[in-house]
Amino acid sequence: MAMNAVARLDAEPPAHPIAHIVEAGLSAVEARMQDACKSDVSILNDASHHILSAGGKRVRPRLVLLSYLACGGAAVDSVISLAAALELVHTASVVHDDINDHGVVRRGKPSVNAIWGRTFALLTGDFLFTKVYELMAPHHDMNVILAEATVALVEGETLQAQAVKEQRFTRQVYMDIIARKTASLFSAGGLMGARAANANDRVAEALGRYGFNIGLAFQIVDDILDLTADEAQLGKTAGLDLKQGRGIGSINSGAAPDPVTLIKAKALNSNSVAEGKLQAKMLIDSAIGELDVLSDSPAKDELVALARYIVERDH
Amino acid sequence: MAMNAVARLDAEPPAHPIAHIVEAGLSAVEARMQDACKSDVSILNDASHHILSAGGKRVRPRLVLLSYLACGGAAVDSVISLAAALELVHTASVVHDDINDHGVVRRGKPSVNAIWGRTFALLTGDFLFTKVYELMAPHHDMNVILAEATVALVEGETLQAQAVKEQRFTRQVYMDIIARKTASLFSAGGLMGARAANANDRVAEALGRYGFNIGLAFQIVDDILDLTADEAQLGKTAGLDLKQGRGIGSINSGAAPDPVTLIKAKALNSNSVAEGKLQAKMLIDSAIGELDVLSDSPAKDELVALARYIVERDH
């Protein structure tokens, strides 16, 4: 399988045992996801393994693992399903997103929609959502957290589609959308990792806020990259967010159905990108500040590094 | 809210306390579903309440309530969420079904797809699926049963879309499809009701098989009605299953994209309908036979009546 983006961050042999533990955990998460999506219905099996094997940054499962370890968790096996389920929620949402947005490239590969068509892409997304439910069914205590975050994600996607349709993309609407569609899931990741390590409420809530803030920053950076990066860097149809009249560029440019290049030029000439970058950096500082509740540890250092990576990445 | 089909069966004032208990339980299920689907995202709130208020036969929650009561359960409140979640899985699937099949009428009202369009119908279905997960999250012990049935439903829908596309609609393929897309959920209903009443394995599995068999019969009868009933009777776009080259008529007629009337005539001239009716009756007899594990009770009598209603209904 292709190296994912975060793994490439430390292309050097891992210097610390923590890096070994996290990489081993992420491999176990991949295996758990692959295993969860097996089906004798070949289209569902093939389409879900297609999107899984395309990789992705795997920021969400990394967040679960690191939150767990930084809160003193010592049995990484116990959070593999949580991390896998969290990434599968995200995966389900991108499969459905590519239907609604006519996205043809995802993670450097043709989208499920592009290969299998709309009907099967819809059913593959449903399959992934229901597999989250199945995977989590035996893990009683985390279901409330993940279910609420999953509902929020769908609500955020809906607010986004509504804002595009109604051409009503104010900064407040934008922040509400990304809080629900992205930050909620990141918040759940931090919270679940901490709870699984039996962290107290104060620590668990701090990890939830850490996740929430890096989630907001992640989406803002994603939207900026959609404006400034090329398709090869992004591994998905570039300018799609703009073509759909959403994303950070839409705040100042409005959601008019201009050609992508025109909107892009307009957004780049405005202050959107500079403002977005500044805001993302402030959110990351705030997230790192939440980590003060934790004792120093290599896992805590990795959470700081993860937050920094989110604003420094170029794809 | 409109009376639903099963309720109309006993339009006379309920003669037994059991009927009162079941009707009160079904009202509680309606309220639980309405409550679960509240959202400050107006489109999701409105679209999900639109499809819920259109009613439906509510056979699945009735099955949960009766299985629970017939196994000696005495605290109906404890199964309201289970019954509501089961009906919401079905509701989510019909919202997505109407996207893939271009269905414009559902339960006598315009479909979500017809009113809000494809993008929001997709998100409304996702919302309902994730609300099932959220509703069930605190109910630990039944999640494995419902999650597996929900996965099976999506697999069945996928096999159906594939069979239509590949024009490969043998009797065996048809039975596999309806076992997964319909009977699995009915089986889960019987099983969950029995387990909630602390029935032993022998009894719970018998109720699961009862549900499975009436589920198969229910789908066969549905497909026959799609061939023979008119739109006003059905409350949904009639002949849709045929137009899509699926359903029981497709078994002998093949899945060729003939005009609906042509396929309908062909199916009605073949033995499909008569064979289907016979098979549904045999399945109902078999389902009723499974109830031998239960002591006699008014709830058991209602399970027998529910099974008979399934083959005798005309819409």
XYZ file of C-alpha atoms in Angstrom:
630
model
C 0.000 0.000 0.000
C 1.130 3.537 -0.720
C 2.824 5.422 2.078
C 0.436 7.943 3.468
C 1.136 11.624 3.856
C 1.840 11.694 7.560
C 4.051 8.624 7.354
C 6.136 10.489 4.783
C 6.744 13.200 7.385
C 9.181 10.933 9.118
C 10.658 9.145 6.120
C 13.802 8.706 8.243
C 13.807 5.515 10.304
C 11.761 6.303 13.444
C 14.096 7.685 16.069
C 11.852 6.978 19.084
C 9.982 3.913 20.288
C 6.821 6.074 20.162
C 7.130 6.315 16.391
C 7.371 2.516 16.177
C 4.295 2.131 18.371
C 2.271 4.619 16.319
C 3.294 3.148 12.968
C 2.468 -0.363 14.207
C -0.869 0.957 15.452
C -1.643 2.600 12.119
C -0.830 -0.660 10.305
C -3.242 -2.453 12.614
C -5.878 0.210 11.862
C -5.428 -0.392 8.119
C -5.829 -4.121 8.623
C -8.919 -3.604 10.812
C -10.541 -1.375 8.179
C -9.702 -3.784 5.352
C -11.113 -6.640 7.399
C -14.273 -4.760 8.387
C -15.079 -4.011 4.747
C -14.938 -7.576 3.472
C -18.160 -8.604 1.770
C -19.289 -11.403 -0.495
C -21.050 -8.663 -2.468
C -18.168 -8.026 -4.838
C -18.966 -4.418 -5.722
C -19.100 -3.336 -2.064
C -15.969 -5.313 -1.283
C -14.040 -3.945 -4.276
C -15.238 -0.341 -4.039
C -14.560 -0.032 -0.320
C -11.123 -1.630 -0.636
C -10.411 0.654 -3.589
C -10.985 3.794 -1.523
C -9.149 2.316 1.493
C -6.116 1.278 -0.536
C -5.864 4.784 -1.979
C -4.595 5.714 1.469
C -5.169 9.200 2.760
C -3.405 11.109 5.459
C -4.857 9.001 8.301
C -4.717 12.019 10.588
C -7.839 10.882 12.469
C -6.611 7.428 13.561
C -3.195 8.954 14.385
C -5.011 11.410 16.634
C -6.810 8.573 18.466
C -3.603 6.599 18.978
C -1.573 9.595 20.172
C -4.331 10.862 22.491
C -4.533 7.408 24.011
C -0.769 7.114 24.475
C -0.355 10.680 25.742
C -3.003 9.986 28.411
C -1.007 7.007 29.637
C -2.750 4.258 27.678
C -0.536 1.197 27.349
C -2.649 -1.312 25.402
C -2.777 0.111 21.879
C -4.794 -2.908 20.700
C -7.764 -1.620 22.679
C -8.134 1.512 20.497
C -7.539 0.027 17.030
C -11.261 -0.454 16.346
C -12.067 3.063 17.571
C -9.419 4.540 15.281
C -10.562 2.380 12.356
C -14.216 3.317 12.876
C -13.347 7.023 13.004
C -11.440 6.805 9.713
C -14.298 4.791 8.143
C -16.806 7.543 9.014
C -14.556 9.982 7.159
C -14.167 7.524 4.274
C -17.933 7.028 3.971
C -18.417 10.780 3.864
C -15.889 11.343 1.070
C -17.502 8.619 -1.047
C -20.883 10.376 -0.731
C -19.242 13.783 -1.129
C -17.830 12.730 -4.492
C -21.353 11.872 -5.672
C -22.784 15.236 -4.733
C -19.762 17.162 -6.020
C -19.090 15.042 -9.121
C -15.529 14.472 -7.870
C -13.693 12.117 -10.205
C -10.300 11.945 -8.476
C -9.843 11.107 -4.795
C -6.543 10.368 -3.087
C -4.814 10.238 -6.472
C -7.137 7.534 -7.797
C -10.440 7.634 -9.667
C -13.290 8.156 -7.188
C -15.737 5.327 -6.429
C -18.307 7.415 -8.256
C -16.075 7.643 -11.342
C -15.457 3.875 -11.505
C -18.691 2.309 -10.257
C -21.197 5.093 -10.929
C -23.617 6.985 -8.736
C -25.881 4.148 -7.590
C -23.046 1.943 -6.372
C -21.137 4.870 -4.869
C -24.231 5.729 -2.825
C -24.508 2.116 -1.649
C -20.748 1.909 -0.934
C -21.034 4.987 1.297
C -24.014 3.396 3.054
C -22.007 0.195 3.434
C -19.131 2.101 5.052
C -21.468 3.995 7.415
C -23.175 0.754 8.460
C -19.795 -0.977 8.850
C -18.830 1.744 11.336
C -21.925 0.810 13.304
C -21.106 -2.905 13.068
C -17.444 -2.416 13.960
C -18.351 -0.329 16.999
C -21.323 -2.448 18.150
C -19.301 -4.499 20.641
C -17.423 -1.409 21.935
C -20.152 -0.098 24.168
C -18.833 2.938 25.866
C -17.555 4.970 22.921
C -20.633 4.709 20.706
C -22.352 7.801 22.060
C -19.291 9.943 21.264
C -18.771 8.596 17.747
C -22.466 8.546 16.847
C -22.915 12.199 17.816
C -19.854 13.197 15.792
C -21.143 11.244 12.791
C -24.512 12.999 12.948
C -22.692 16.349 13.165
C -20.655 15.466 10.082
C -23.815 14.814 8.055
C -25.341 18.042 9.376
C -22.216 19.965 8.346
C -22.277 18.499 4.848
C -25.936 19.489 4.591
C -25.335 23.063 5.774
C -22.578 23.281 3.183
C -24.795 22.092 0.333
C -27.487 24.512 1.518
C -25.061 27.450 1.713
C -23.836 26.720 -1.811
C -27.382 26.502 -3.125
C -28.514 29.679 -1.402
C -25.215 31.503 -2.106
C -25.050 32.429 1.543
C -21.455 31.737 2.535
C -20.589 34.154 5.330
C -17.631 33.546 7.623
C -20.024 32.504 10.386
C -21.747 29.953 8.149
C -18.343 28.680 7.001
C -17.136 28.211 10.591
C -20.354 26.414 11.584
C -19.993 24.097 8.584
C -16.380 23.122 9.225
C -17.000 22.784 12.974
C -19.592 20.122 12.233
C -18.274 18.403 9.143
C -14.619 18.184 10.194
C -13.881 19.366 13.738
C -16.558 17.178 15.385
C -14.878 14.015 14.164
C -11.446 15.243 15.246
C -12.895 16.169 18.623
C -14.350 12.656 18.956
C -10.919 11.222 18.119
C -9.156 13.116 20.907
C -11.941 12.390 23.350
C -12.175 8.666 22.576
C -8.409 8.217 22.825
C -8.345 9.939 26.202
C -11.402 8.103 27.557
C -9.991 4.754 26.438
C -6.917 5.539 28.551
C -9.208 6.291 31.508
C -8.248 9.959 31.543
C -10.280 12.121 33.926
C -12.910 14.548 32.596
C -10.597 17.563 32.664
C -7.958 15.813 30.559
C -10.443 14.099 28.220
C -12.237 17.390 27.520
C -8.917 19.124 26.857
C -8.024 16.414 24.336
C -11.467 16.858 22.772
C -10.809 20.594 22.386
C -7.313 19.883 21.020
C -8.959 17.649 18.397
C -11.667 20.205 17.667
C -9.160 23.014 17.095
C -6.790 21.011 14.909
C -9.883 19.834 13.003
C -10.916 23.412 12.258
C -7.346 24.264 11.230
C -7.134 21.132 9.096
C -10.237 22.108 7.121
C -9.148 25.718 6.672
C -5.754 24.546 5.360
C -7.520 22.007 3.131
C -9.639 24.763 1.635
C -6.587 26.999 1.130
C -4.722 24.150 -0.582
C -7.734 23.645 -2.804
C -7.165 27.236 -3.949
C -3.403 27.201 -4.268
C -2.124 23.673 -4.884
C -2.221 21.749 -8.138
C -4.039 18.476 -8.681
C -0.931 16.276 -8.494
C -0.110 17.677 -5.048
C -3.662 17.251 -3.760
C -4.477 13.841 -5.176
C -8.048 14.987 -5.788
C -9.846 17.146 -8.329
C -8.373 20.599 -7.562
C -10.595 23.629 -7.388
C -13.551 21.333 -6.726
C -14.517 23.226 -3.626
C -14.465 26.393 -5.666
C -16.270 24.863 -8.599
C -18.973 23.944 -6.110
C -18.970 27.488 -4.735
C -17.925 26.453 -1.256
C -14.712 26.434 0.737
C -12.767 29.357 2.067
C -12.500 31.105 -1.286
C -16.266 31.445 -1.370
C -16.346 33.688 1.654
C -15.296 36.770 -0.214
C -15.986 35.715 -3.751
C -19.608 34.657 -3.194
C -20.855 31.349 -4.508
C -21.468 32.485 -8.056
C -21.040 29.783 -10.688
C -17.973 31.454 -12.235
C -15.384 29.347 -13.990
C -12.884 27.970 -11.503
C -9.968 30.058 -12.735
C -11.906 33.267 -12.295
C -12.963 32.471 -8.718
C -9.479 31.252 -7.928
C -7.884 34.483 -9.129
C -10.471 36.477 -7.202
C -9.926 34.536 -3.989
C -6.168 34.758 -4.285
C -6.390 38.513 -4.759
C -8.571 38.871 -1.709
C -7.424 38.448 1.850
C -9.128 35.049 2.268
C -5.995 32.977 1.982
C -3.838 35.159 4.245
C -6.631 35.410 6.820
C -7.281 31.684 6.681
C -3.609 30.876 7.228
C -3.457 33.201 10.208
C -6.603 31.723 11.711
C -5.329 28.174 11.234
C -2.070 29.068 13.005
C -3.987 30.583 15.934
C -6.145 27.477 16.218
C -3.050 25.286 16.240
C -1.490 27.386 19.015
C -4.701 27.084 20.968
C -4.777 23.304 20.414
C -1.182 22.951 21.590
C -2.089 25.013 24.659
C -4.748 22.424 25.590
C -1.975 19.853 25.924
C -0.719 21.597 29.082
C -2.978 19.243 31.060
C -0.698 16.366 30.068
C 2.614 15.392 31.639
C 5.537 15.538 29.235
C 5.970 12.397 27.150
C 7.099 11.395 23.658
C 3.395 10.931 22.759
C 2.625 14.499 23.864
C 5.510 15.717 21.663
C 3.949 13.807 18.776
C 0.592 15.539 19.375
C 2.418 18.880 19.144
C 4.105 17.712 15.931
C 0.763 16.532 14.500
C -0.775 19.956 15.163
C 2.177 21.698 13.477
C 2.063 19.320 10.500
C -1.556 20.281 9.907
C -0.694 23.905 9.125
C 2.635 23.205 7.456
C 1.554 20.501 4.983
C 1.438 21.303 1.260
C -1.125 18.660 0.219
C -50.974 11.693 11.447
C -52.623 9.388 8.926
C -53.673 5.974 10.204
C -51.229 3.400 9.003
C -52.157 0.269 7.120
C -51.919 -2.200 9.955
C -53.858 0.065 12.264
C -56.647 0.083 9.708
C -56.833 -3.729 10.031
C -58.514 -3.313 13.353
C -60.536 -0.186 12.682
C -62.997 -1.518 15.273
C -62.222 -0.354 18.819
C -59.522 -2.735 20.131
C -61.203 -5.735 21.709
C -58.246 -6.890 23.839
C -55.886 -5.120 26.224
C -53.064 -6.383 23.987
C -54.307 -4.168 21.158
C -54.240 -1.167 23.491
C -50.701 -1.991 24.575
C -49.489 -2.377 20.999
C -51.144 0.811 19.753
C -49.731 2.753 22.718
C -46.320 1.242 21.974
C -46.546 2.224 18.304
C -47.460 5.786 19.282
C -44.410 5.878 21.529
C -42.294 4.595 18.625
C -43.589 7.417 16.403
C -42.727 9.956 19.071
C -39.272 8.441 19.572
C -38.549 8.589 15.825
C -39.800 12.165 15.544
C -37.694 13.142 18.512
C -34.577 11.358 17.257
C -34.755 13.199 13.931
C -34.868 16.706 15.328
C -32.073 18.880 13.990
C -31.277 22.572 13.854
C -30.318 21.927 10.237
C -33.730 22.706 8.811
C -33.490 20.604 5.659
C -32.571 17.446 7.599
C -35.231 18.156 10.194
C -37.935 18.859 7.612
C -37.065 16.080 5.168
C -36.848 13.391 7.839
C -40.096 14.505 9.472
C -41.709 14.605 6.021
C -40.925 10.945 5.366
C -41.833 9.952 8.942
C -45.168 11.775 8.885
C -46.071 10.014 5.639
C -46.547 6.960 7.853
C -45.981 3.526 6.400
C -47.196 0.182 7.559
C -44.923 0.115 10.638
C -44.781 -3.667 10.392
C -41.213 -3.739 11.747
C -41.828 -1.917 15.052
C -45.064 -3.917 15.499
C -42.979 -7.060 15.096
C -40.545 -5.927 17.824
C -43.344 -5.049 20.236
C -45.273 -8.282 19.673
C -42.169 -10.484 19.874
C -41.280 -8.827 23.146
C -44.782 -9.244 24.578
C -45.201 -12.806 23.311
C -41.928 -13.762 25.054
C -43.292 -12.471 28.347
C -41.825 -8.975 28.295
C -43.782 -6.618 30.532
C -41.957 -3.257 30.217
C -42.840 -2.055 26.730
C -40.893 1.182 27.308
C -37.671 -0.808 27.182
C -38.135 -1.751 23.507
C -39.411 1.558 22.098
C -35.933 2.696 21.007
C -35.190 -0.684 19.425
C -38.433 -0.582 17.464
C -37.846 3.055 16.456
C -34.270 2.331 15.329
C -35.419 -0.637 13.250
C -38.030 1.476 11.465
C -35.468 4.267 10.936
C -33.093 1.840 9.190
C -35.930 0.974 6.827
C -36.794 4.668 6.408
C -33.179 5.581 5.581
C -33.080 2.833 2.978
C -36.251 3.972 1.196
C -34.963 7.560 1.018
C -31.784 6.325 -0.705
C -33.767 3.840 -2.774
C -35.861 6.672 -4.183
C -32.677 8.406 -5.357
C -31.363 5.376 -7.180
C -34.769 4.457 -8.620
C -35.970 7.997 -9.350
C -39.067 7.307 -7.221
C -41.183 10.436 -6.956
C -44.009 9.149 -4.759
C -43.493 7.387 -1.433
C -46.217 6.550 1.089
C -48.675 8.645 -0.867
C -46.526 11.778 -0.676
C -43.790 13.209 -2.885
C -40.482 11.476 -2.116
C -37.682 13.368 -0.341
C -35.820 13.186 -3.635
C -38.751 14.795 -5.470
C -39.035 17.706 -3.020
C -35.476 18.401 -1.889
C -33.476 16.935 -4.784
C -30.781 14.292 -5.012
C -28.057 15.931 -2.890
C -30.292 16.565 0.109
C -32.033 13.194 -0.217
C -28.632 11.521 -0.047
C -27.747 13.521 3.064
C -31.187 12.870 4.629
C -30.652 9.124 4.201
C -27.196 9.471 5.774
C -28.751 11.481 8.593
C -31.319 8.744 9.247
C -28.657 6.002 9.173
C -26.472 7.939 11.601
C -29.483 8.691 13.821
C -30.050 4.941 14.103
C -26.501 4.653 15.365
C -27.000 7.552 17.796
C -30.368 6.273 19.019
C -28.943 2.815 19.672
C -25.608 3.946 21.125
C -26.753 3.729 24.764
C -28.532 0.372 24.153
C -25.470 -1.807 24.290
C -26.616 -5.322 23.882
C -28.757 -5.109 20.741
C -26.306 -3.197 18.551
C -24.587 -6.263 17.132
C -27.935 -7.662 15.923
C -29.168 -4.418 14.366
C -25.803 -3.462 12.851
C -25.475 -6.815 11.087
C -29.004 -6.558 9.720
C -28.316 -3.021 8.486
C -25.185 -4.144 6.656
C -27.198 -6.998 5.108
C -29.836 -4.517 3.931
C -27.213 -2.440 2.104
C -25.710 -5.612 0.618
C -29.157 -6.699 -0.601
C -29.809 -3.321 -2.218
C -26.422 -3.577 -3.926
C -27.046 -7.118 -5.210
C -30.362 -5.867 -6.590
C -28.782 -2.930 -8.415
C -26.123 -5.276 -9.768
C -28.672 -7.863 -10.918
C -30.634 -5.150 -12.716
C -27.500 -3.835 -14.386
C -26.273 -7.255 -15.444
C -29.806 -8.451 -16.323
C -29.182 -11.559 -14.239
C -32.349 -12.001 -12.200
C -32.711 -15.714 -11.494
C -34.967 -16.998 -8.748
C -31.891 -17.762 -6.637
C -30.539 -14.220 -7.057
C -33.993 -12.827 -6.243
C -34.266 -14.871 -3.039
C -30.749 -13.862 -1.947
C -31.616 -10.190 -2.547
C -34.864 -10.206 -0.577
C -33.335 -12.283 2.215
C -30.759 -9.553 2.751
C -32.622 -6.371 1.938
C -35.882 -7.209 3.731
C -35.849 -10.459 5.721
C -32.653 -9.607 7.669
C -34.283 -6.572 9.240
C -37.459 -8.508 10.067
C -35.323 -11.263 11.563
C -33.512 -8.678 13.700
C -36.909 -7.370 14.854
C -38.096 -10.771 16.085
C -34.738 -11.530 17.655
C -34.364 -8.183 19.427
C -37.911 -8.340 20.811
C -37.307 -11.823 22.177
C -33.851 -11.012 23.603
C -35.182 -7.875 25.278
C -37.706 -10.118 27.063
C -34.847 -12.383 28.171
C -36.096 -15.285 26.065
C -33.754 -18.272 25.914
C -31.744 -19.036 22.744
C -34.245 -21.581 21.398
C -37.140 -19.129 21.668
C -35.153 -16.101 20.451
C -33.902 -17.970 17.399
C -37.430 -19.172 16.607
C -38.657 -15.560 16.734
C -35.742 -14.591 14.484
C -36.814 -17.252 11.956
C -40.457 -16.143 12.275
C -39.301 -12.605 11.406
C -37.096 -13.819 8.576
C -39.911 -15.812 6.956
C -42.556 -13.120 7.236
C -39.925 -10.709 5.863
C -39.423 -12.861 2.767
C -43.194 -13.178 2.333
C -43.637 -9.434 2.856
C -41.208 -8.625 0.043
C -42.694 -11.188 -2.337
C -46.182 -9.770 -1.721
C -44.802 -6.238 -2.151
C -43.359 -7.192 -5.515
C -46.623 -8.837 -6.562
C -48.598 -5.748 -5.537
C -46.186 -3.661 -7.575
C -47.322 -5.744 -10.561
C -51.037 -5.846 -9.861
C -52.092 -2.869 -7.733
C -52.629 0.679 -8.886
C -50.729 3.704 -7.612
C -53.497 4.945 -5.301
C -53.555 1.583 -3.535
C -49.772 1.429 -3.180
C -49.034 5.003 -2.200
C -45.841 4.870 -4.238
C -44.907 5.036 -7.898
C -46.454 1.777 -9.204
C -44.523 -0.422 -11.564
C -41.320 1.151 -10.311
C -39.802 -2.194 -9.495
C -40.604 -3.331 -13.021
C -39.432 -0.104 -14.612
C -36.132 -0.747 -12.863
C -36.101 -4.318 -14.139
C -36.203 -5.849 -10.692
C -38.815 -7.412 -8.445
C -40.634 -10.670 -8.888
C -41.855 -9.890 -12.389
C -38.257 -9.778 -13.564
C -37.656 -13.426 -12.807
C -39.364 -14.732 -15.884
C -39.470 -11.599 -17.946
C -35.746 -10.827 -17.758
C -34.581 -7.355 -16.901
C -34.881 -5.902 -20.378
C -35.672 -2.178 -20.425
C -39.130 -2.728 -21.963
C -41.852 -0.208 -21.257
C -43.567 -0.978 -17.968
C -46.862 -2.050 -19.518
C -45.155 -4.606 -21.715
C -43.237 -6.176 -18.838
C -46.311 -6.064 -16.639
C -48.413 -7.899 -19.207
C -45.635 -10.418 -19.686
C -45.230 -11.021 -15.955
C -48.960 -11.338 -15.439
C -49.175 -13.870 -18.214
C -46.380 -15.894 -16.737
C -46.617 -17.953 -13.600
C -44.578 -15.475 -11.517
C -47.492 -14.012 -9.643
C -49.226 -17.307 -8.868
C -45.930 -18.901 -7.842
C -45.026 -15.923 -5.710
C -48.360 -15.995 -3.897
C -47.974 -19.700 -3.200
C -44.464 -19.246 -1.919
C -45.491 -16.332 0.329
C -48.280 -18.478 1.831
C -45.846 -21.316 2.508
C -43.428 -18.912 4.194
C -46.229 -17.567 6.382
C -47.241 -21.099 7.404
C -43.643 -21.815 8.252
C -43.368 -18.575 10.253
C -46.516 -19.400 12.221
C -45.077 -22.860 12.898
C -42.058 -21.237 14.577
C -44.424 -19.754 17.173
C -45.003 -23.245 18.626
C -42.130 -22.507 21.040
C -44.331 -19.897 22.715
C -47.071 -20.473 25.294
C -50.483 -19.306 24.166
C -51.122 -15.618 24.760
C -52.961 -12.703 23.163
C -49.570 -11.425 21.886
C -48.890 -14.777 20.218
C -52.312 -14.551 18.543
C -51.330 -11.091 17.294
C -48.103 -12.485 15.801
C -50.213 -15.053 13.927
C -52.527 -12.255 12.758
C -49.537 -10.132 11.661
C -48.212 -13.015 9.563
C -51.619 -13.551 7.941
C -52.018 -9.804 7.270
C -48.763 -9.830 5.338
C -50.108 -12.171 2.660
C -53.665 -10.877 2.710
C -52.993 -7.136 2.385
C -53.838 -5.371 -0.881
C -51.398 -2.475 -0.565
